[in-house]
Amino acid sequence: KAGVTQTPRYLIKTRGQQVTLSCSPISGHRSVSWYQQTPGQGLQFLFEYFSETQRNKGNFPGRFSGRQFSNSRSEMNVSTLELGDSALYLCASSVTLGLGSDEQYFGPGTRLTVT
Amino acid sequence: AQTVTQSQPEMSVQEAETVTLSCTYDTSESDYYLFWYKQPPSRQMILVIRQEAYKQQNATENRFSVNFQKAAKSFSLKISDSQLGDAAMYFCAYQTSGTYKYIFGTGTRLKVLA
C-alpha cells in the first residue's frame, strides 16, 4: 500500500505570494492533518480534516487554510507569505475508526522557503 | 491548554547502551493518549510507541519502552541496546481522546556513537 505523498517536495516563494501544498493520504484513510515544523517550535498543529470537514484547528492566522476533497486528498493554502512561514509542512493521515486514537502516518513533507 | 515539554534538545548514547528521553505534559483531561514518534534524518516520521492514559501498564515495543507516571504527568522513553539506526529526532506527542488533535513537543535529537 502506498504511503502518504506530498507535492511538491520543495518550494521557493517570495514574500506576499501565495502557495498551495497537496497531500494524498494512504488509501482508505479519511483523516488528514497538517503540521508546520520549524527548528525552534517543533511541530505545530495547523488543522485536521475528515470527510471534507475541518474538525480541528490550531492557532494559526487566517492566511493558512485548507480543504479536503471527496477522495480524501487534501490541500493547504498559505496566502500573503511571510518570511516566518518558511518551514517543513507535514501531512499525516489516519484511518479514524472512532476508537479515540489512531496512529498517524506522516508524509515526507514539503519544504517551503520564503525569500 | 495542553502542553508538551521535552527538556533535552540533544542526547548521546553509546551503541548497545541504554538511553532515556524525557517528556512532561500538562493537561486537565483524564482520557488521553501519549506517543513517541521518531524522525530519522531526511526521512519520514514514524510511530515508535503509544500509551493510553487509562492503562497503568507501561507500553513496550521490542527495545522501546515507556515509563508513564500519570500523576506526575511524565512520559519518558527508554531505548535499550541502542543501535546506529536509532539516531533520529524523537518527538513526544499528546492527544486528548476524541479530539484528533495532536500536540507535539519540540523534540530531542538522539545521537548514537559507535
mmCIF file of N, CA and C in Angstrom, chain A residues 4 31 33 35 37 39-43 45 48 55-59 88 90 94 96-108, chain B residues 1 31-35 37 39 42-48 50 52 54 89 91 95-107:
data_model
loop_
_atom_site.group_PDB
_atom_site.id
_atom_site.type_symbol
_atom_site.label_atom_id
_atom_site.label_comp_id
_atom_site.label_asym_id
_atom_site.label_seq_id
_atom_site.Cartn_x
_atom_site.Cartn_y
_atom_site.Cartn_z
ATOM 1 N N VAL A 4 1.800 8.030 2.471
ATOM 2 C CA VAL A 4 1.305 9.392 2.300
ATOM 3 C C VAL A 4 2.266 10.134 1.364
ATOM 4 N N SER A 31 -8.903 10.699 7.474
ATOM 5 C CA SER A 31 -8.493 11.885 8.228
ATOM 6 C C SER A 31 -7.136 12.357 7.740
ATOM 7 N N SER A 33 -4.275 15.450 8.599
ATOM 8 C CA SER A 33 -3.835 16.549 9.461
ATOM 9 C C SER A 33 -2.632 17.230 8.841
ATOM 10 N N TYR A 35 0.742 19.886 9.683
ATOM 11 C CA TYR A 35 1.613 20.433 10.719
ATOM 12 C C TYR A 35 2.666 21.314 10.082
ATOM 13 N N GLN A 37 6.515 22.408 10.763
ATOM 14 C CA GLN A 37 7.681 22.041 11.562
ATOM 15 C C GLN A 37 8.812 23.035 11.335
ATOM 16 N N PRO A 39 12.649 24.491 13.304
ATOM 17 C CA PRO A 39 13.654 24.064 14.292
ATOM 18 C C PRO A 39 13.356 24.554 15.705
ATOM 19 N N GLY A 40 12.852 25.738 15.831
ATOM 20 C CA GLY A 40 12.648 26.281 17.163
ATOM 21 C C GLY A 40 11.324 25.898 17.802
ATOM 22 N N GLN A 41 10.312 25.688 17.005
ATOM 23 C CA GLN A 41 8.950 25.442 17.506
ATOM 24 C C GLN A 41 8.526 23.985 17.452
ATOM 25 N N GLY A 42 9.308 23.152 16.794
ATOM 26 C CA GLY A 42 8.893 21.756 16.663
ATOM 27 C C GLY A 42 7.723 21.653 15.701
ATOM 28 N N LEU A 43 6.836 20.692 15.961
ATOM 29 C CA LEU A 43 5.655 20.514 15.111
ATOM 30 C C LEU A 43 4.472 21.252 15.728
ATOM 31 N N PHE A 45 0.421 22.056 15.185
ATOM 32 C CA PHE A 45 -0.784 21.582 14.510
ATOM 33 C C PHE A 45 -1.475 22.728 13.783
ATOM 34 N N GLU A 48 -7.085 19.723 10.907
ATOM 35 C CA GLU A 48 -7.385 18.331 10.602
ATOM 36 C C GLU A 48 -8.716 18.261 9.875
ATOM 37 N N ARG A 55 -12.331 19.423 11.300
ATOM 38 C CA ARG A 55 -12.772 19.044 12.637
ATOM 39 C C ARG A 55 -12.008 19.772 13.731
ATOM 40 N N ASN A 56 -10.744 20.047 13.455
ATOM 41 C CA ASN A 56 -9.903 20.690 14.461
ATOM 42 C C ASN A 56 -9.035 21.745 13.794
ATOM 43 N N LYS A 57 -8.712 22.765 14.543
ATOM 44 C CA LYS A 57 -7.895 23.839 14.005
ATOM 45 C C LYS A 57 -6.908 24.299 15.066
ATOM 46 N N GLY A 58 -5.687 24.571 14.652
ATOM 47 C CA GLY A 58 -4.665 25.081 15.558
ATOM 48 C C GLY A 58 -4.705 26.584 15.615
ATOM 49 N N ASN A 59 -3.706 27.155 16.257
ATOM 50 C CA ASN A 59 -3.662 28.601 16.450
ATOM 51 C C ASN A 59 -2.812 29.285 15.397
ATOM 52 N N LEU A 88 9.033 23.226 7.199
ATOM 53 C CA LEU A 88 8.659 21.946 6.609
ATOM 54 C C LEU A 88 7.199 21.716 6.965
ATOM 55 N N LEU A 90 4.202 19.220 7.109
ATOM 56 C CA LEU A 90 3.948 17.786 7.142
ATOM 57 C C LEU A 90 2.462 17.501 7.100
ATOM 58 N N SER A 94 -4.776 9.230 8.873
ATOM 59 C CA SER A 94 -5.129 8.141 9.770
ATOM 60 C C SER A 94 -6.475 7.574 9.358
ATOM 61 N N THR A 96 -9.016 6.616 11.375
ATOM 62 C CA THR A 96 -10.110 7.142 12.188
ATOM 63 C C THR A 96 -11.238 6.128 12.317
ATOM 64 N N LEU A 97 -11.025 5.194 13.220
ATOM 65 C CA LEU A 97 -12.021 4.151 13.450
ATOM 66 C C LEU A 97 -13.004 4.539 14.532
ATOM 67 N N GLY A 98 -12.855 5.739 15.063
ATOM 68 C CA GLY A 98 -13.763 6.184 16.109
ATOM 69 C C GLY A 98 -13.462 5.544 17.450
ATOM 70 N N LEU A 99 -12.248 5.028 17.598
ATOM 71 C CA LEU A 99 -11.890 4.360 18.843
ATOM 72 C C LEU A 99 -11.119 5.272 19.776
ATOM 73 N N GLY A 100 -11.034 6.539 19.429
ATOM 74 C CA GLY A 100 -10.391 7.509 20.308
ATOM 75 C C GLY A 100 -8.998 7.887 19.880
ATOM 76 N N SER A 101 -8.316 6.990 19.258
ATOM 77 C CA SER A 101 -6.949 7.296 18.837
ATOM 78 C C SER A 101 -6.565 6.470 17.638
ATOM 79 N N ASP A 102 -5.879 7.081 16.730
ATOM 80 C CA ASP A 102 -5.369 6.372 15.571
ATOM 81 C C ASP A 102 -3.924 6.752 15.353
ATOM 82 N N GLU A 103 -3.159 5.795 14.892
ATOM 83 C CA GLU A 103 -1.787 6.109 14.535
ATOM 84 C C GLU A 103 -1.818 7.021 13.329
ATOM 85 N N GLN A 104 -0.988 8.054 13.374
ATOM 86 C CA GLN A 104 -0.860 8.953 12.245
ATOM 87 C C GLN A 104 0.314 8.510 11.392
ATOM 88 N N TYR A 105 0.093 8.480 10.099
ATOM 89 C CA TYR A 105 1.137 8.140 9.145
ATOM 90 C C TYR A 105 1.541 9.427 8.428
ATOM 91 N N PHE A 106 2.813 9.751 8.542
ATOM 92 C CA PHE A 106 3.290 11.020 8.012
ATOM 93 C C PHE A 106 3.851 10.906 6.601
ATOM 94 N N GLY A 107 3.686 11.984 5.848
ATOM 95 C CA GLY A 107 4.319 12.099 4.563
ATOM 96 C C GLY A 107 5.730 12.649 4.708
ATOM 97 N N PRO A 108 6.456 12.777 3.604
ATOM 98 C CA PRO A 108 7.837 13.265 3.656
ATOM 99 C C PRO A 108 7.944 14.764 3.874
ATOM 100 N N ALA B 1 -4.967 24.996 28.239
ATOM 101 C CA ALA B 1 -4.499 24.345 27.020
ATOM 102 C C ALA B 1 -3.414 23.321 27.374
ATOM 103 N N ASP B 31 -8.734 11.466 30.013
ATOM 104 C CA ASP B 31 -8.692 10.456 28.964
ATOM 105 C C ASP B 31 -7.873 10.990 27.795
ATOM 106 N N TYR B 32 -6.720 10.429 27.616
ATOM 107 C CA TYR B 32 -5.850 10.932 26.552
ATOM 108 C C TYR B 32 -4.860 9.856 26.148
ATOM 109 N N TYR B 33 -4.098 10.161 25.123
ATOM 110 C CA TYR B 33 -3.102 9.246 24.593
ATOM 111 C C TYR B 33 -1.765 9.976 24.495
ATOM 112 N N LEU B 34 -0.718 9.206 24.649
ATOM 113 C CA LEU B 34 0.634 9.751 24.521
ATOM 114 C C LEU B 34 1.406 8.909 23.518
ATOM 115 N N PHE B 35 2.272 9.561 22.771
ATOM 116 C CA PHE B 35 3.003 8.898 21.703
ATOM 117 C C PHE B 35 4.473 9.344 21.702
ATOM 118 N N TYR B 37 7.220 9.599 18.600
ATOM 119 C CA TYR B 37 7.473 9.471 17.180
ATOM 120 C C TYR B 37 8.957 9.666 16.926
ATOM 121 N N GLN B 39 11.824 10.643 13.940
ATOM 122 C CA GLN B 39 12.037 11.252 12.622
ATOM 123 C C GLN B 39 13.508 11.132 12.265
ATOM 124 N N SER B 42 16.164 13.271 7.194
ATOM 125 C CA SER B 42 15.627 13.283 5.837
ATOM 126 C C SER B 42 14.687 12.127 5.550
ATOM 127 N N ARG B 43 14.082 11.615 6.583
ATOM 128 C CA ARG B 43 13.132 10.522 6.385
ATOM 129 C C ARG B 43 11.824 10.818 7.095
ATOM 130 N N GLN B 44 10.829 10.031 6.781
ATOM 131 C CA GLN B 44 9.501 10.309 7.312
ATOM 132 C C GLN B 44 9.369 9.927 8.772
ATOM 133 N N MET B 45 8.498 10.631 9.440
ATOM 134 C CA MET B 45 8.234 10.393 10.856
ATOM 135 C C MET B 45 7.437 9.100 11.004
ATOM 136 N N ILE B 46 7.809 8.297 11.965
ATOM 137 C CA ILE B 46 7.101 7.042 12.214
ATOM 138 C C ILE B 46 6.800 6.906 13.701
ATOM 139 N N LEU B 47 5.728 6.202 13.989
ATOM 140 C CA LEU B 47 5.328 5.973 15.377
ATOM 141 C C LEU B 47 6.238 4.935 16.018
ATOM 142 N N VAL B 48 6.713 5.239 17.215
ATOM 143 C CA VAL B 48 7.558 4.299 17.955
ATOM 144 C C VAL B 48 6.724 3.525 18.964
ATOM 145 N N ARG B 50 2.968 3.866 21.723
ATOM 146 C CA ARG B 50 1.753 4.599 22.135
ATOM 147 C C ARG B 50 1.328 4.113 23.520
ATOM 148 N N GLU B 52 -1.975 4.497 26.314
ATOM 149 C CA GLU B 52 -3.290 5.008 26.690
ATOM 150 C C GLU B 52 -3.258 5.424 28.147
ATOM 151 N N TYR B 54 -5.478 5.530 30.377
ATOM 152 C CA TYR B 54 -6.259 4.731 31.316
ATOM 153 C C TYR B 54 -5.567 3.417 31.666
ATOM 154 N N MET B 89 15.515 12.362 15.398
ATOM 155 C CA MET B 89 14.781 13.262 16.290
ATOM 156 C C MET B 89 13.616 12.467 16.864
ATOM 157 N N PHE B 91 10.086 12.778 18.972
ATOM 158 C CA PHE B 91 9.053 13.711 19.411
ATOM 159 C C PHE B 91 8.060 13.007 20.319
ATOM 160 N N GLN B 95 -2.524 13.541 22.780
ATOM 161 C CA GLN B 95 -3.813 13.685 22.120
ATOM 162 C C GLN B 95 -4.923 13.457 23.137
ATOM 163 N N THR B 96 -5.800 14.429 23.296
ATOM 164 C CA THR B 96 -6.992 14.213 24.118
ATOM 165 C C THR B 96 -7.914 13.283 23.357
ATOM 166 N N SER B 97 -8.424 12.295 24.027
ATOM 167 C CA SER B 97 -9.272 11.307 23.381
ATOM 168 C C SER B 97 -10.435 11.955 22.660
ATOM 169 N N GLY B 98 -10.619 11.580 21.420
ATOM 170 C CA GLY B 98 -11.750 12.059 20.642
ATOM 171 C C GLY B 98 -11.541 13.376 19.936
ATOM 172 N N THR B 99 -10.403 14.025 20.141
ATOM 173 C CA THR B 99 -10.210 15.336 19.516
ATOM 174 C C THR B 99 -9.485 15.247 18.181
ATOM 175 N N TYR B 100 -8.711 14.198 17.967
ATOM 176 C CA TYR B 100 -7.926 14.059 16.741
ATOM 177 C C TYR B 100 -7.014 15.257 16.515
ATOM 178 N N LYS B 101 -6.567 15.847 17.592
ATOM 179 C CA LYS B 101 -5.629 16.958 17.526
ATOM 180 C C LYS B 101 -4.416 16.582 18.362
ATOM 181 N N TYR B 102 -3.258 16.525 17.724
ATOM 182 C CA TYR B 102 -2.038 16.144 18.395
ATOM 183 C C TYR B 102 -1.234 17.366 18.780
ATOM 184 N N ILE B 103 -0.633 17.317 19.963
ATOM 185 C CA ILE B 103 0.281 18.360 20.407
ATOM 186 C C ILE B 103 1.649 17.721 20.584
ATOM 187 N N PHE B 104 2.632 18.287 19.882
ATOM 188 C CA PHE B 104 3.970 17.722 19.898
ATOM 189 C C PHE B 104 4.908 18.557 20.756
ATOM 190 N N GLY B 105 5.906 17.897 21.322
ATOM 191 C CA GLY B 105 6.996 18.598 21.974
ATOM 192 C C GLY B 105 7.976 19.087 20.916
ATOM 193 N N THR B 106 9.011 19.777 21.357
ATOM 194 C CA THR B 106 9.977 20.359 20.431
ATOM 195 C C THR B 106 11.031 19.362 19.955
ATOM 196 N N GLY B 107 11.031 18.174 20.527
ATOM 197 C CA GLY B 107 11.909 17.128 20.034
ATOM 198 C C GLY B 107 13.236 17.001 20.771
#
